Amino acid sequence: MQDEGAGAALVWCPFPDMDSARAAADALLDEQLIACANIFGAIESRFVWDGARASGREIGVLFKTIDTHLPLVINRLGSLHPYDTPAIIGWRSDAAHPATFAWLATACGSEPDAAM
């Protein structure tokens, strides 16, 4: 388990296409806000929008970060995302293997990029 007061976090976000998913992942990696983005192939999304049921193909992405960066990742994704109303859901993890957390902490750096 990770140290008390520090932890891992995950963010789920679907994108309209692979290019926008990759661009967001690359920006967050460059800014050291995430350590990894798992980009899934096409997923079927079924949802209600403007009072009507709809469906579409999207690309799902799971972002891995540290809990102190979670609000920053969520806000930055909102500015990078091509949708007007992106579905961005983040949560803190109460358990991570020590090696996993060490990697997350190292990859994300101790301070987020000041250019944000």
PDB file of C-alpha atoms in Angstrom:
ATOM      1  CA  MET A   1       0.000   0.000   0.000  1.00  0.00           C
ATOM      2  CA  GLN A   2       1.108   3.564  -0.563  1.00  0.00           C
ATOM      3  CA  ASP A   3       2.164   5.994   2.157  1.00  0.00           C
ATOM      4  CA  GLU A   4      -0.487   7.620   4.344  1.00  0.00           C
ATOM      5  CA  GLY A   5      -1.629  10.900   2.817  1.00  0.00           C
ATOM      6  CA  ALA A   6      -0.493  10.040  -0.709  1.00  0.00           C
ATOM      7  CA  GLY A   7      -2.199   7.799  -3.194  1.00  0.00           C
ATOM      8  CA  ALA A   8      -3.064   6.824  -6.691  1.00  0.00           C
ATOM      9  CA  ALA A   9      -5.981   8.133  -8.730  1.00  0.00           C
ATOM     10  CA  LEU A  10      -7.734   7.195 -11.960  1.00  0.00           C
ATOM     11  CA  VAL A  11      -9.726   9.200 -14.485  1.00  0.00           C
ATOM     12  CA  TRP A  12     -12.100   7.734 -17.055  1.00  0.00           C
ATOM     13  CA  CYS A  13     -12.984   9.709 -20.163  1.00  0.00           C
ATOM     14  CA  PRO A  14     -14.399   8.716 -23.572  1.00  0.00           C
ATOM     15  CA  PHE A  15     -13.317  10.566 -26.740  1.00  0.00           C
ATOM     16  CA  PRO A  16     -14.892  10.804 -30.196  1.00  0.00           C
ATOM     17  CA  ASP A  17     -11.847   9.375 -31.988  1.00  0.00           C
ATOM     18  CA  MET A  18      -8.360   7.965 -31.537  1.00  0.00           C
ATOM     19  CA  ASP A  19      -6.594  11.183 -32.578  1.00  0.00           C
ATOM     20  CA  SER A  20      -8.249  13.306 -29.889  1.00  0.00           C
ATOM     21  CA  ALA A  21      -7.653  10.584 -27.262  1.00  0.00           C
ATOM     22  CA  ARG A  22      -3.961  10.403 -28.164  1.00  0.00           C
ATOM     23  CA  ALA A  23      -3.591  14.188 -28.237  1.00  0.00           C
ATOM     24  CA  ALA A  24      -5.083  14.537 -24.747  1.00  0.00           C
ATOM     25  CA  ALA A  25      -2.942  11.691 -23.404  1.00  0.00           C
ATOM     26  CA  ASP A  26       0.223  13.188 -24.903  1.00  0.00           C
ATOM     27  CA  ALA A  27      -0.533  16.646 -23.476  1.00  0.00           C
ATOM     28  CA  LEU A  28      -1.120  15.241 -19.978  1.00  0.00           C
ATOM     29  CA  LEU A  29       2.045  13.134 -20.205  1.00  0.00           C
ATOM     30  CA  ASP A  30       4.086  16.138 -21.392  1.00  0.00           C
ATOM     31  CA  GLU A  31       2.748  18.187 -18.464  1.00  0.00           C
ATOM     32  CA  GLN A  32       3.544  15.353 -16.008  1.00  0.00           C
ATOM     33  CA  LEU A  33      -0.053  15.268 -14.843  1.00  0.00           C
ATOM     34  CA  ILE A  34      -0.376  11.551 -15.602  1.00  0.00           C
ATOM     35  CA  ALA A  35       1.979   8.590 -15.695  1.00  0.00           C
ATOM     36  CA  CYS A  36      -0.030   6.554 -18.197  1.00  0.00           C
ATOM     37  CA  ALA A  37      -3.088   6.565 -20.418  1.00  0.00           C
ATOM     38  CA  ASN A  38      -4.673   3.246 -21.381  1.00  0.00           C
ATOM     39  CA  ILE A  39      -6.431   3.917 -24.684  1.00  0.00           C
ATOM     40  CA  PHE A  40      -9.064   1.320 -25.479  1.00  0.00           C
ATOM     41  CA  GLY A  41     -10.358   0.455 -28.920  1.00  0.00           C
ATOM     42  CA  ALA A  42     -13.792   1.489 -30.052  1.00  0.00           C
ATOM     43  CA  ILE A  43     -16.503   1.161 -27.422  1.00  0.00           C
ATOM     44  CA  GLU A  44     -20.229   1.494 -27.875  1.00  0.00           C
ATOM     45  CA  SER A  45     -21.740   4.243 -25.772  1.00  0.00           C
ATOM     46  CA  ARG A  46     -25.484   4.344 -25.117  1.00  0.00           C
ATOM     47  CA  PHE A  47     -26.787   7.426 -23.375  1.00  0.00           C
ATOM     48  CA  VAL A  48     -29.545   9.993 -22.985  1.00  0.00           C
ATOM     49  CA  TRP A  49     -28.784  13.397 -24.491  1.00  0.00           C
ATOM     50  CA  ASP A  50     -31.215  16.293 -24.787  1.00  0.00           C
ATOM     51  CA  GLY A  51     -34.016  14.015 -23.607  1.00  0.00           C
ATOM     52  CA  ALA A  52     -33.482  11.358 -26.283  1.00  0.00           C
ATOM     53  CA  ARG A  53     -31.730   8.022 -26.215  1.00  0.00           C
ATOM     54  CA  ALA A  54     -28.658   7.925 -28.426  1.00  0.00           C
ATOM     55  CA  SER A  55     -25.662   5.738 -29.120  1.00  0.00           C
ATOM     56  CA  GLY A  56     -22.290   6.148 -30.728  1.00  0.00           C
ATOM     57  CA  ARG A  57     -18.785   4.808 -31.046  1.00  0.00           C
ATOM     58  CA  GLU A  58     -16.166   6.334 -28.785  1.00  0.00           C
ATOM     59  CA  ILE A  59     -12.612   5.654 -27.645  1.00  0.00           C
ATOM     60  CA  GLY A  60     -12.325   5.054 -23.902  1.00  0.00           C
ATOM     61  CA  VAL A  61      -9.278   6.243 -21.978  1.00  0.00           C
ATOM     62  CA  LEU A  62      -8.218   5.416 -18.424  1.00  0.00           C
ATOM     63  CA  PHE A  63      -5.670   7.907 -17.093  1.00  0.00           C
ATOM     64  CA  LYS A  64      -3.376   6.973 -14.167  1.00  0.00           C
ATOM     65  CA  THR A  65      -2.083   9.669 -11.853  1.00  0.00           C
ATOM     66  CA  ILE A  66      -1.465  10.583  -8.219  1.00  0.00           C
ATOM     67  CA  ASP A  67      -4.292  11.802  -6.009  1.00  0.00           C
ATOM     68  CA  THR A  68      -2.846  15.298  -5.604  1.00  0.00           C
ATOM     69  CA  HIS A  69      -3.049  15.749  -9.394  1.00  0.00           C
ATOM     70  CA  LEU A  70      -6.638  14.493  -9.718  1.00  0.00           C
ATOM     71  CA  PRO A  71      -8.355  17.931  -9.832  1.00  0.00           C
ATOM     72  CA  LEU A  72      -5.686  19.214 -12.229  1.00  0.00           C
ATOM     73  CA  VAL A  73      -6.131  16.255 -14.586  1.00  0.00           C
ATOM     74  CA  ILE A  74      -9.910  16.644 -14.569  1.00  0.00           C
ATOM     75  CA  ASN A  75      -9.736  20.390 -15.274  1.00  0.00           C
ATOM     76  CA  ARG A  76      -7.063  20.026 -17.953  1.00  0.00           C
ATOM     77  CA  LEU A  77      -8.999  17.258 -19.688  1.00  0.00           C
ATOM     78  CA  GLY A  78     -12.000  19.556 -19.784  1.00  0.00           C
ATOM     79  CA  SER A  79      -9.977  22.172 -21.645  1.00  0.00           C
ATOM     80  CA  LEU A  80      -8.406  19.635 -24.043  1.00  0.00           C
ATOM     81  CA  HIS A  81     -11.545  17.660 -24.844  1.00  0.00           C
ATOM     82  CA  PRO A  82     -13.369  18.292 -28.142  1.00  0.00           C
ATOM     83  CA  TYR A  83     -16.861  17.718 -26.652  1.00  0.00           C
ATOM     84  CA  ASP A  84     -18.769  20.683 -25.200  1.00  0.00           C
ATOM     85  CA  THR A  85     -19.847  18.426 -22.321  1.00  0.00           C
ATOM     86  CA  PRO A  86     -17.221  15.710 -21.874  1.00  0.00           C
ATOM     87  CA  ALA A  87     -17.800  12.830 -19.466  1.00  0.00           C
ATOM     88  CA  ILE A  88     -14.782  13.057 -17.154  1.00  0.00           C
ATOM     89  CA  ILE A  89     -14.964  10.963 -13.996  1.00  0.00           C
ATOM     90  CA  GLY A  90     -12.097  10.664 -11.530  1.00  0.00           C
ATOM     91  CA  TRP A  91     -11.607   8.805  -8.291  1.00  0.00           C
ATOM     92  CA  ARG A  92      -8.933   8.209  -5.694  1.00  0.00           C
ATOM     93  CA  SER A  93      -7.666   4.696  -5.157  1.00  0.00           C
ATOM     94  CA  ASP A  94      -7.257   3.485  -1.599  1.00  0.00           C
ATOM     95  CA  ALA A  95      -4.879   0.723  -2.682  1.00  0.00           C
ATOM     96  CA  ALA A  96      -1.898   0.510  -5.015  1.00  0.00           C
ATOM     97  CA  HIS A  97       1.079  -1.814  -5.105  1.00  0.00           C
ATOM     98  CA  PRO A  98       4.122   0.028  -3.686  1.00  0.00           C
ATOM     99  CA  ALA A  99       5.995  -0.277  -6.979  1.00  0.00           C
ATOM    100  CA  THR A 100       2.996   1.056  -8.889  1.00  0.00           C
ATOM    101  CA  PHE A 101       2.641   4.056  -6.624  1.00  0.00           C
ATOM    102  CA  ALA A 102       6.398   4.758  -6.758  1.00  0.00           C
ATOM    103  CA  TRP A 103       6.217   4.754 -10.564  1.00  0.00           C
ATOM    104  CA  LEU A 104       3.150   7.028 -10.569  1.00  0.00           C
ATOM    105  CA  ALA A 105       4.791   9.486  -8.160  1.00  0.00           C
ATOM    106  CA  THR A 106       8.048   9.552 -10.142  1.00  0.00           C
ATOM    107  CA  ALA A 107       6.350   9.936 -13.532  1.00  0.00           C
ATOM    108  CA  CYS A 108       4.031  12.666 -12.286  1.00  0.00           C
ATOM    109  CA  GLY A 109       6.796  14.602 -10.537  1.00  0.00           C
ATOM    110  CA  SER A 110       6.432  16.337  -7.222  1.00  0.00           C
ATOM    111  CA  GLU A 111       4.919  19.530  -8.656  1.00  0.00           C
ATOM    112  CA  PRO A 112       2.629  19.892 -11.681  1.00  0.00           C
ATOM    113  CA  ASP A 113       3.810  22.045 -14.571  1.00  0.00           C
ATOM    114  CA  ALA A 114       3.425  25.731 -13.634  1.00  0.00           C
ATOM    115  CA  ALA A 115       2.301  26.571 -17.194  1.00  0.00           C
ATOM    116  CA  MET A 116      -1.170  25.209 -16.483  1.00  0.00           C
TER     117      MET A 116
END
